[in-house]
Short mmCIF file of C-alpha atoms in Angstrom, two decimals:
data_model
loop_
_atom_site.label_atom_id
_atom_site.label_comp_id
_atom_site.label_asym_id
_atom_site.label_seq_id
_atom_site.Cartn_x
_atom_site.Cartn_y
_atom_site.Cartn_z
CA UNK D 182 0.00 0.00 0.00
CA UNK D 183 2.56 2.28 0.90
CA UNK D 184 4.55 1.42 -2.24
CA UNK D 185 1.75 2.44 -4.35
CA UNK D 186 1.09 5.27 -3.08
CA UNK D 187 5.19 6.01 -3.22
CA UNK D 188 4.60 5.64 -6.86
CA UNK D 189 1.26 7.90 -7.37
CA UNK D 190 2.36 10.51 -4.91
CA UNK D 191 5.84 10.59 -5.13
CA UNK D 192 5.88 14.73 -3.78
CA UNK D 193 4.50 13.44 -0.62
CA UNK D 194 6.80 12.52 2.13
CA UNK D 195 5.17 9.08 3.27
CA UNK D 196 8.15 8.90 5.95
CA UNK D 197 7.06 11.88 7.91
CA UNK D 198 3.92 11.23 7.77
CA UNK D 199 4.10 7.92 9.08
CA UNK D 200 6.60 9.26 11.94
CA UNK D 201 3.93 11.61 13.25
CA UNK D 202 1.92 8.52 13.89
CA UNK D 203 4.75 7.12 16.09
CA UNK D 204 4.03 6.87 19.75
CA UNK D 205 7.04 8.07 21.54
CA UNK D 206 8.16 9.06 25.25
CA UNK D 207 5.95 10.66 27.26
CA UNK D 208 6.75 14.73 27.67
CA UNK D 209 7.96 15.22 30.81
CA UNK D 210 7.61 18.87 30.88
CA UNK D 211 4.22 19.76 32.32
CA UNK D 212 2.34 22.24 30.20
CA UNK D 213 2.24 25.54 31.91
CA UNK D 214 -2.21 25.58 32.18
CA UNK D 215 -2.12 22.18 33.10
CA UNK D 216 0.31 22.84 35.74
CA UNK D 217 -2.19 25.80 37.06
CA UNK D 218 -5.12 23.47 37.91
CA UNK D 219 -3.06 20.92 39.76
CA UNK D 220 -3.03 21.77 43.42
CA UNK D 221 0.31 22.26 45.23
CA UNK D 222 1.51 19.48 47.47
CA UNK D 223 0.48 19.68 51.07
CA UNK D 224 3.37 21.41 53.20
CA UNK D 225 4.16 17.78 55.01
CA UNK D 226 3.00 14.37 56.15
CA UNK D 227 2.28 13.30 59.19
CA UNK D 228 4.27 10.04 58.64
CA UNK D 229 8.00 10.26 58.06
CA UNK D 230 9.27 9.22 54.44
CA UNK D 231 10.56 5.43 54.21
CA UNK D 232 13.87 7.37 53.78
CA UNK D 233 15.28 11.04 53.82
CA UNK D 234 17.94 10.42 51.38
CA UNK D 235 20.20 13.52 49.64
CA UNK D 236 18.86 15.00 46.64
CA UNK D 237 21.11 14.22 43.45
CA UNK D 238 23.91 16.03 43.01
CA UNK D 239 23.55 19.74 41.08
CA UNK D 240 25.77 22.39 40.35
CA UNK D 241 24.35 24.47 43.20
CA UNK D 242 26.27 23.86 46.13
CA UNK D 243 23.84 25.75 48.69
CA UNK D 244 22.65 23.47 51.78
CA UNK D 245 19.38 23.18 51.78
CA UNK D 246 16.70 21.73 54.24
CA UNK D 247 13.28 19.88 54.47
CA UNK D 248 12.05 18.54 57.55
CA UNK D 249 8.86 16.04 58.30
CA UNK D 250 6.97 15.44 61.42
CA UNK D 251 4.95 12.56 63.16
CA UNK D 252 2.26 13.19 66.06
CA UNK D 253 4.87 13.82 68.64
CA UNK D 254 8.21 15.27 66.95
CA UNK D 255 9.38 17.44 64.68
CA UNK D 256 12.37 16.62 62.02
CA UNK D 257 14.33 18.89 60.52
CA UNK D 258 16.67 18.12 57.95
CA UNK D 259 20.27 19.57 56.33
CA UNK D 260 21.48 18.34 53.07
CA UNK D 261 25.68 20.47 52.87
CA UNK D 262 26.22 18.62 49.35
CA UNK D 263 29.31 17.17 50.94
CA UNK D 264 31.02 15.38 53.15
CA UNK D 265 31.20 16.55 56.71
CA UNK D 266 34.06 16.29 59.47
CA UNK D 267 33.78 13.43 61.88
CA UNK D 268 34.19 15.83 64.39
CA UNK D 269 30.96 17.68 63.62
CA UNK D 270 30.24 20.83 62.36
CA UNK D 271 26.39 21.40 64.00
CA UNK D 272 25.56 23.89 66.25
CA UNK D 273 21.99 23.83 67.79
CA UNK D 274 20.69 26.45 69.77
CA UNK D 275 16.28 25.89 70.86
CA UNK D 276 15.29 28.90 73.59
CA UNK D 277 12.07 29.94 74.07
CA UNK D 278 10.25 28.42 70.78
CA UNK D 279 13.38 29.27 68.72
CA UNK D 280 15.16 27.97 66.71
CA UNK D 281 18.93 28.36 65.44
CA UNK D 282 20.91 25.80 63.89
CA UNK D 283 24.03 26.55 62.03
CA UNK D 284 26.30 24.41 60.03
CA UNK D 285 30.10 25.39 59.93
CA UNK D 286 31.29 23.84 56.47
CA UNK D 287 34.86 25.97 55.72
CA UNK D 288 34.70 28.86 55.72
CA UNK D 289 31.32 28.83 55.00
CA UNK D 290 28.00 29.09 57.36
CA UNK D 291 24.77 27.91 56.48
CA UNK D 292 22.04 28.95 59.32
CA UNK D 293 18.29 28.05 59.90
CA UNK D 294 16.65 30.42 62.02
CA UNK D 295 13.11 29.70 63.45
CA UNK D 296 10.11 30.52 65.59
CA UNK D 297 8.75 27.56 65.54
CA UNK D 298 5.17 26.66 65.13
CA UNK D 299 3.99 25.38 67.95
CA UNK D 300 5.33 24.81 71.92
CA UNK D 301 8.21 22.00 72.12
CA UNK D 302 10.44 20.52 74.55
CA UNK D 303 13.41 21.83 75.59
CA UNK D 304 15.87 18.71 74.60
CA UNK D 305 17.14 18.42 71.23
CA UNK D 306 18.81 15.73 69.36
CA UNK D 307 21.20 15.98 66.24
CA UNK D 308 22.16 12.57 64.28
CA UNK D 309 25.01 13.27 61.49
CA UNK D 310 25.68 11.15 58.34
CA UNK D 311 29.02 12.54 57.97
CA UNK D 312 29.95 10.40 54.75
CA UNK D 313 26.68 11.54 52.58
CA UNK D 314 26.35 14.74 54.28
CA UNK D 315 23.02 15.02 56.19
CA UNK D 316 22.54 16.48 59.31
CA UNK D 317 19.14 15.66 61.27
CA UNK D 318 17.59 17.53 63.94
CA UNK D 319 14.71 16.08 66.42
CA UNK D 320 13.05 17.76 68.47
CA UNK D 321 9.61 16.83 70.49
CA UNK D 322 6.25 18.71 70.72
CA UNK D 323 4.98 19.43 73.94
CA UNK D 324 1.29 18.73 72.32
CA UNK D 325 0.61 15.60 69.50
CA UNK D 326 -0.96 16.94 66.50
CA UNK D 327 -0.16 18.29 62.78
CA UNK D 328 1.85 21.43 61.89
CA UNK D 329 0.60 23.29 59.21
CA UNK D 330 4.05 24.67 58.89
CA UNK D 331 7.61 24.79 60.63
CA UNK D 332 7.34 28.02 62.05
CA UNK D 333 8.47 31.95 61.35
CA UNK D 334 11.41 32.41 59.36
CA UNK D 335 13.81 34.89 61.41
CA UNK D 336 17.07 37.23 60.56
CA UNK D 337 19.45 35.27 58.60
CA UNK D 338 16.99 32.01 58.26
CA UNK D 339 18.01 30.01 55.09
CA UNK D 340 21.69 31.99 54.55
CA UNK D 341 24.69 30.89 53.54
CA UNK D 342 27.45 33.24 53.94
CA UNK D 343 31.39 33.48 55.43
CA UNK D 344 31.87 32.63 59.01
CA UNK D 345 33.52 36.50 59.34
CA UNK D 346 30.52 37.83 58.49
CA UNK D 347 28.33 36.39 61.16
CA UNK D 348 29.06 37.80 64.62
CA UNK D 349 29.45 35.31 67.13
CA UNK D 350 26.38 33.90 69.15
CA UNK D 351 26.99 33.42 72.75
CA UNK D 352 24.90 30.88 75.32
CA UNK D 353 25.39 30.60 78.68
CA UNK D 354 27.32 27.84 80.28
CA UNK D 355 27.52 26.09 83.92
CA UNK D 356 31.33 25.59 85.45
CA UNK D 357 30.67 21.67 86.44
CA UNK D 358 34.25 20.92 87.12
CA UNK D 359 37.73 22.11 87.46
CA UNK D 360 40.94 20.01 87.52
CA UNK D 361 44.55 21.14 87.75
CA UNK D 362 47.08 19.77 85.03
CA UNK D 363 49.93 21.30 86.35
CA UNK D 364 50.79 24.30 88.68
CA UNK D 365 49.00 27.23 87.16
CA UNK D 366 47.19 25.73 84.35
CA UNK D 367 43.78 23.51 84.41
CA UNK D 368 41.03 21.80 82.40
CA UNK D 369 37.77 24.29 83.03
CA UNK D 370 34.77 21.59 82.12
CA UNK D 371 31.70 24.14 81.11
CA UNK D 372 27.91 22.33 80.33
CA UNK D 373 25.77 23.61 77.72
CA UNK D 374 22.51 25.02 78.38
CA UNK D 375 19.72 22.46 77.89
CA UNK D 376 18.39 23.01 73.94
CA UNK D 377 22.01 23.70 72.69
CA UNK D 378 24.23 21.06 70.87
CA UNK D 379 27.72 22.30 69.73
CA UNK D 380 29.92 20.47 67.78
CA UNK D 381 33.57 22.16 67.72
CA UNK D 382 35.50 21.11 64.65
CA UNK D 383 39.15 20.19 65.15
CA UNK D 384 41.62 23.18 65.94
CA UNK D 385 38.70 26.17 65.88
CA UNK D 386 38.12 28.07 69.22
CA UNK D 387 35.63 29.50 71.12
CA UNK D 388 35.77 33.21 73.18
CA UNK D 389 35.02 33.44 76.67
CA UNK D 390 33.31 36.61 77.61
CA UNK D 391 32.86 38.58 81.01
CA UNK D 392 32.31 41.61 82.19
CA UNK D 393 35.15 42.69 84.18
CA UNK D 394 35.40 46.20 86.68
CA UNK D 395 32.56 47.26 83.76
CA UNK D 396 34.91 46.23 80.92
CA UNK D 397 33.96 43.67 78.18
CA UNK D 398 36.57 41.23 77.98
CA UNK D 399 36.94 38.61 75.78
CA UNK D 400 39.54 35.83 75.19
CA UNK D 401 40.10 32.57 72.79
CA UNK D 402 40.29 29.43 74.18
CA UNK D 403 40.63 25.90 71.99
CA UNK D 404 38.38 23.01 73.14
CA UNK D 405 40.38 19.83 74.40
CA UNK D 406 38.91 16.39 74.92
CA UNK D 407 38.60 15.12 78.29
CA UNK D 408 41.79 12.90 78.02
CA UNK D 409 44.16 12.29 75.23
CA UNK D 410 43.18 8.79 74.81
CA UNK D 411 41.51 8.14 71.12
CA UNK D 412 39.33 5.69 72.13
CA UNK D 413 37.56 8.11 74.22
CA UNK D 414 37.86 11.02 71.81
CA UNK D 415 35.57 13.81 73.00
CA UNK D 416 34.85 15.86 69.82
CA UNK D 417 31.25 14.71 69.17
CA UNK D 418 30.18 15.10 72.46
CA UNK D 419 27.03 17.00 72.69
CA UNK D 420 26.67 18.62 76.27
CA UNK D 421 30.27 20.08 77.16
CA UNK D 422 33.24 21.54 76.68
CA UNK D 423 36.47 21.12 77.90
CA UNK D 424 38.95 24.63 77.85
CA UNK D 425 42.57 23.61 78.91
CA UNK D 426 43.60 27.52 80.67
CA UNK D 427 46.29 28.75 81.85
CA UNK D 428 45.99 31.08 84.59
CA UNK D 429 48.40 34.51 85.01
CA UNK D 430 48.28 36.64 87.80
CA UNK D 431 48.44 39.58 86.25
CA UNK D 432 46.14 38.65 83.50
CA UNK D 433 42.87 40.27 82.73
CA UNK D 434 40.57 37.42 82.01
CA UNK D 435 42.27 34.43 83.41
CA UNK D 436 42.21 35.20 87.26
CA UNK D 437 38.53 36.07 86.94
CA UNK D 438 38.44 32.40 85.14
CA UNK D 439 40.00 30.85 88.14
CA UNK D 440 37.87 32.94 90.72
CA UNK D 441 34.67 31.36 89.47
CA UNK D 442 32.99 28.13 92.04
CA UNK D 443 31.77 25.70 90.77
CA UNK D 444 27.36 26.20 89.85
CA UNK D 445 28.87 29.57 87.99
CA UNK D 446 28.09 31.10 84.49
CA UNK D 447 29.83 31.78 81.79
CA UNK D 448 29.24 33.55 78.50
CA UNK D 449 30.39 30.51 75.71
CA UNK D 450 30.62 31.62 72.00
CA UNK D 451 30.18 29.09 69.21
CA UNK D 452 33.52 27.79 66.78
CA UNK D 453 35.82 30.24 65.06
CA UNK D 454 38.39 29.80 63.32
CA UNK D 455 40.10 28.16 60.10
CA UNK D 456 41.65 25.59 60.31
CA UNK D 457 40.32 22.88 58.39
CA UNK D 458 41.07 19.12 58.10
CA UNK D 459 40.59 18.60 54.38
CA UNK D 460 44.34 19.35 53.62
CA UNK D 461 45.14 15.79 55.61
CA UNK D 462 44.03 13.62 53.53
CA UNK D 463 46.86 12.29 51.57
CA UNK D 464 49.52 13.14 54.42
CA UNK D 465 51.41 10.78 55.49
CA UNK D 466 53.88 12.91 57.60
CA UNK D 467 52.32 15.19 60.41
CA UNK D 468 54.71 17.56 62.21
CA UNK D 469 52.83 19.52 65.41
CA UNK D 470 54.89 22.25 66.86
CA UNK D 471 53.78 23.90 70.19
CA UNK D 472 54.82 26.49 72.91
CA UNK D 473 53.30 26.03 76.19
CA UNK D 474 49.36 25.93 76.22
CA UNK D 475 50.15 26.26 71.78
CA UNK D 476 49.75 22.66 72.94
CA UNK D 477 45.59 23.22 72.91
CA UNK D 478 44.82 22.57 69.47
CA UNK D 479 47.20 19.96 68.82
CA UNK D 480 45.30 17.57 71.35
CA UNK D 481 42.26 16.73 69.61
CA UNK D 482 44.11 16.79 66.21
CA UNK D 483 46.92 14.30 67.66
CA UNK D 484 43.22 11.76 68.24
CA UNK D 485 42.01 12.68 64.72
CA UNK D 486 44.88 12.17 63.18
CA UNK D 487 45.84 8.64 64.94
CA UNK D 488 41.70 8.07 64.49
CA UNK D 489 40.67 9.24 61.29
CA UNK D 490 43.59 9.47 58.65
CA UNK D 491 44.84 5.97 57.90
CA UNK D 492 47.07 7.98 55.32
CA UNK D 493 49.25 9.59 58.01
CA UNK D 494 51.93 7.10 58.74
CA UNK D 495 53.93 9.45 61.52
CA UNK D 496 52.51 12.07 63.69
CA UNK D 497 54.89 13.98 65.59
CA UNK D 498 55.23 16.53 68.43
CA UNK D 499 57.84 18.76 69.20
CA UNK D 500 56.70 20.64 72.31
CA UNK D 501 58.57 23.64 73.79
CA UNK D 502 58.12 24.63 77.75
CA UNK D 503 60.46 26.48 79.90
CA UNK D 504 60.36 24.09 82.91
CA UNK D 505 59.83 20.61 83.35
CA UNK D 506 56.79 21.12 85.27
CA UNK D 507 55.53 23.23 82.35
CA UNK D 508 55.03 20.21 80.16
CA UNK D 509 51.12 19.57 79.44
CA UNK D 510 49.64 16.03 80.24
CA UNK D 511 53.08 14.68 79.79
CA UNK D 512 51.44 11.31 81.20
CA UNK D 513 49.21 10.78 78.80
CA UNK D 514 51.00 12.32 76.01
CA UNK D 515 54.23 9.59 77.07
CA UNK D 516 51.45 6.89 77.28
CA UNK D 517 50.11 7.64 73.46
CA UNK D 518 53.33 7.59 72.52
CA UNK D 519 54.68 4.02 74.01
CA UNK D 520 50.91 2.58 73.01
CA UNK D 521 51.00 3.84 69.28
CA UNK D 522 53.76 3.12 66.56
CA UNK D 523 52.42 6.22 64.60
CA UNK D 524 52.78 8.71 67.53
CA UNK D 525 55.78 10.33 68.84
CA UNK D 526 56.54 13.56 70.99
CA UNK D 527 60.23 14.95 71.84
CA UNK D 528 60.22 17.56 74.52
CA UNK D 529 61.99 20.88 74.37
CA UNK D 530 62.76 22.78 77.76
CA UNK D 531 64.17 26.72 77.92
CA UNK D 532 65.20 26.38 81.39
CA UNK D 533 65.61 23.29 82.38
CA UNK D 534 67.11 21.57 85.56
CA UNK D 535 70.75 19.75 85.60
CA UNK D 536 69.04 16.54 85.64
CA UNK D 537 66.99 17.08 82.30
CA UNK D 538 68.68 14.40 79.75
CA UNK D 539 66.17 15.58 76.66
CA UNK D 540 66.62 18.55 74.06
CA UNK D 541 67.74 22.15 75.15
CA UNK D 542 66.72 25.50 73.98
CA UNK D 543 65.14 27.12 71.43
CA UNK D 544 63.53 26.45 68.19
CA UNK D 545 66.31 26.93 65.83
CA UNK D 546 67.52 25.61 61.93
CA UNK D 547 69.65 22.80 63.20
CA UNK D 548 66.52 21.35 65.85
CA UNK D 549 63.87 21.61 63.16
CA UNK D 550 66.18 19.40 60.63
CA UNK D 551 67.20 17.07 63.45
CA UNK D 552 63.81 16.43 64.32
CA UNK D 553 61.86 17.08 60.68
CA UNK D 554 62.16 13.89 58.22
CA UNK D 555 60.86 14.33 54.94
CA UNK D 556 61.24 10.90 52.65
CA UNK D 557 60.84 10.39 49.38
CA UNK D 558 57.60 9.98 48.17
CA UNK D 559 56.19 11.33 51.68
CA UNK D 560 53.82 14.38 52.06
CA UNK D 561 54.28 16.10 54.95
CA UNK D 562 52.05 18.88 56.71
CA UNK D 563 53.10 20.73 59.81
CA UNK D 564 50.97 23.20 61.97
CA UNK D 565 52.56 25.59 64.86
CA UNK D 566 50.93 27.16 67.74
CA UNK D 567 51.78 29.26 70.33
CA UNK D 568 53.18 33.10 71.29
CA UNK D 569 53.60 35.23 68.36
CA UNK D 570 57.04 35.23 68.04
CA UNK D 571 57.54 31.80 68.13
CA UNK D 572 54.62 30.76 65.61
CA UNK D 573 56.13 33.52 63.35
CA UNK D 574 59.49 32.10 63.84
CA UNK D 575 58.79 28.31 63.30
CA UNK D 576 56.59 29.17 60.48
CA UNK D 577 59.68 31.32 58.61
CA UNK D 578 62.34 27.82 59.39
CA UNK D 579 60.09 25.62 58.32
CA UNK D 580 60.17 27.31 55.08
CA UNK D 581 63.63 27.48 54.92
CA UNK D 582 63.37 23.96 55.47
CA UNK D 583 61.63 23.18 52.14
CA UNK D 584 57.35 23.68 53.72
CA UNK D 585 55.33 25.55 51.66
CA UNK D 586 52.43 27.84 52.30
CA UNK D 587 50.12 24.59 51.57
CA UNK D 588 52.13 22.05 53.91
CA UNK D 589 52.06 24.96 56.68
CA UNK D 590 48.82 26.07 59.41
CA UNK D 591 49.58 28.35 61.86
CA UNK D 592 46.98 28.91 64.45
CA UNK D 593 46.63 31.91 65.44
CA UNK D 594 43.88 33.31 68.06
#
């Protein structure tokens, strides 16, 4: 048939026509009147989804959040479109019906900022799937029912900007323990307000405030764990922090610190900082050089890097102290080190007594290339921390040694 009509008609185009009979794949772009009369999808369900999985990777690399709800809590979720630290990056703050949660990721800050609909419970709880990126937040209503909605959006709700260009948000903490680590420095252990989660990452700070003979006053402290030991490592600890401070008598902040009992308050902020882990990843040579309490951030990166970076084959720490009773949790720090093949710390005293056997002085050329190995085929990453002029120092040797501005971190508060 079609032949025959090839040969009567031979200006028609029997090959088009036939392909506009063709049933193909369905459009999948709704027509824009269509799309009009369908009714938007109700703002939640009452029943959680069989899974709250990431949406597919875009080109946008914005967080953004959903949340669900049953009868008796409230979900709120985070997708960060990337991997997160193991040693958290969450910090939730629920007062008074509100809500703030903010997610550090670099240099970057991604907030949610809430009144929320209804009354709720004080307690919150934060679950992180570090490896896929998703942060959930749960949080209980004081009544069962539905939410029409999550609640008022507030200043800065659904932002994502640079860390500098939030100011930092202070809670108020309880002083539930002090204990001395040597003679003038000790481990201040300060408990979050109930509603507030707060997830340092390793090496950022937080600043102490108080108001002192009508003065604001505000200092940097680093977060320790509770111990040095790995298998206890502190950092996703939900409740409280641990500040390792040394006290000076002349000091502004510090004897105020040390004047405080036990059931006292004190004004917290949340992380600052930037330090970041990512540039570990392929190391396989860590090099940690501290002055006195410099020694702060180097104890919860010593656990993450014995913990979390199979890659790094040697850490090492070279810690400088005047006096041998200077020396940090030198227990603990000689018990990593006799318990772990990929630890090792040398000490370093200024002043030290006849009967001192270890090294001598002051960080010079000829220590740093006794101590600093750099094998082939090794990449090696050191960080520094302590007064200025010794951070500024270290930082200009290790140049000299061969470091570049990518192999070097020097923490500075």
């Amino acid at each position: 048939m079609v032949i025959v009509c090839a040969q009567v008609h031979r200006w028609v185009n029997y090959e088009s026509m036939l392909k506009e009979c063709l049933v193909g794949r369905m459009a999948t772009k709704v027509p824009a009147a269509l799309k009009a009369m369908i009714p938007p999808p109700p703002p939640t369900s009452l029943l959680p989804p069989v899974s709250v999985a990431p949406p597919p990777p875009d080109k946008d690399s914005r967080p953004r959040y959903d949340w669900f709800q049953t009868d008796v809590t409230v979900h709120l979720v985070v997708y960060a479109k990337r991997k997160l630290p193991s040693s958290g990056c969450t910090q939730v703050d629920l007062e008074a019906g509100v809500l703030r949660l903010e997610v550090l990721l670099g240099k970057m800050s991604y907030m949610i900022h809430l009144r929320l609909a209804d009354e709720v419970e004080g307690n919150v709880s934060v679950h992180t799937s570090f490896s896929v990126g998703k942060i959930q937040v749960t949080i209980r209503k004081q009544t069962k029912g539905k939410w029409e909605s999550l609640g008022q959006p507030l200043e800065f709700h659904n932002t994502f900007l640079r860390k500098k260009d939030r100011a930092p948000f202070y809670r108020e903490c309880v002083l539930v323990s002090k204990t001395e680590v040597n003679h003038n420095t000790y481990v201040f252990r300060l408990q979050l307000p109930r509603g507030t989660v707060r997830h340092v990452p390793v090496g950022q700070h937080v600043y102490l405030k108080a108001n002192i003979q009508d003065t604001e006053v505000v200092r940097a402290y680093t977060p320790v764990g509770q111990n040095l030991s790995v298998s206890s490592n502190n950092s996703s600890q939900d409740s409280d922090l641990y500040l390792m401070i040394k006290v000076y008598p002349d000091g502004v902040l510090t004897p105020h610190l040390n004047s405080l009992h036990i059931g006292d308050h004190l004004c917290v902020s949340g992380p600052e900082g930037t330090f970041s882990l990512r540039p570990l990843r392929d190391v396989t040579h860590l090099y940690l050089l501290a002055a006195g309490t410099g020694f702060t951030p180097m104890a919860r990166l010593i656990q993450a890097a014995l913990q979390d970076f199979e890659s790094i084959r040697q850490t090492k720490l070279l810690f400088f102290n005047r006096r041998e009773e200077d020396i940090l949790w030198r227990c603990q720090l000689d018990e990593l080190a006799a318990n772990s093949e990929r630890f090792q710390v040398e000490y370093v005293l200024s002043d030290p007594s006849e009967s001192w056997t270890e090294k001598r002085g002051r960080v010079d050329e000829s220590m740093l290339k006794d101590v600093l190995d750099r094998p082939d085929g090794s990449k090696c990453y050191a960080c520094v921390c302590g007064p200025t002029a010794f951070t500024e120092l270290t930082i200009g040797l290790l140049k000299q040694q061969g470091f570049s501005e990518e192999e070097l971190h020097a923490f500075q508060g």
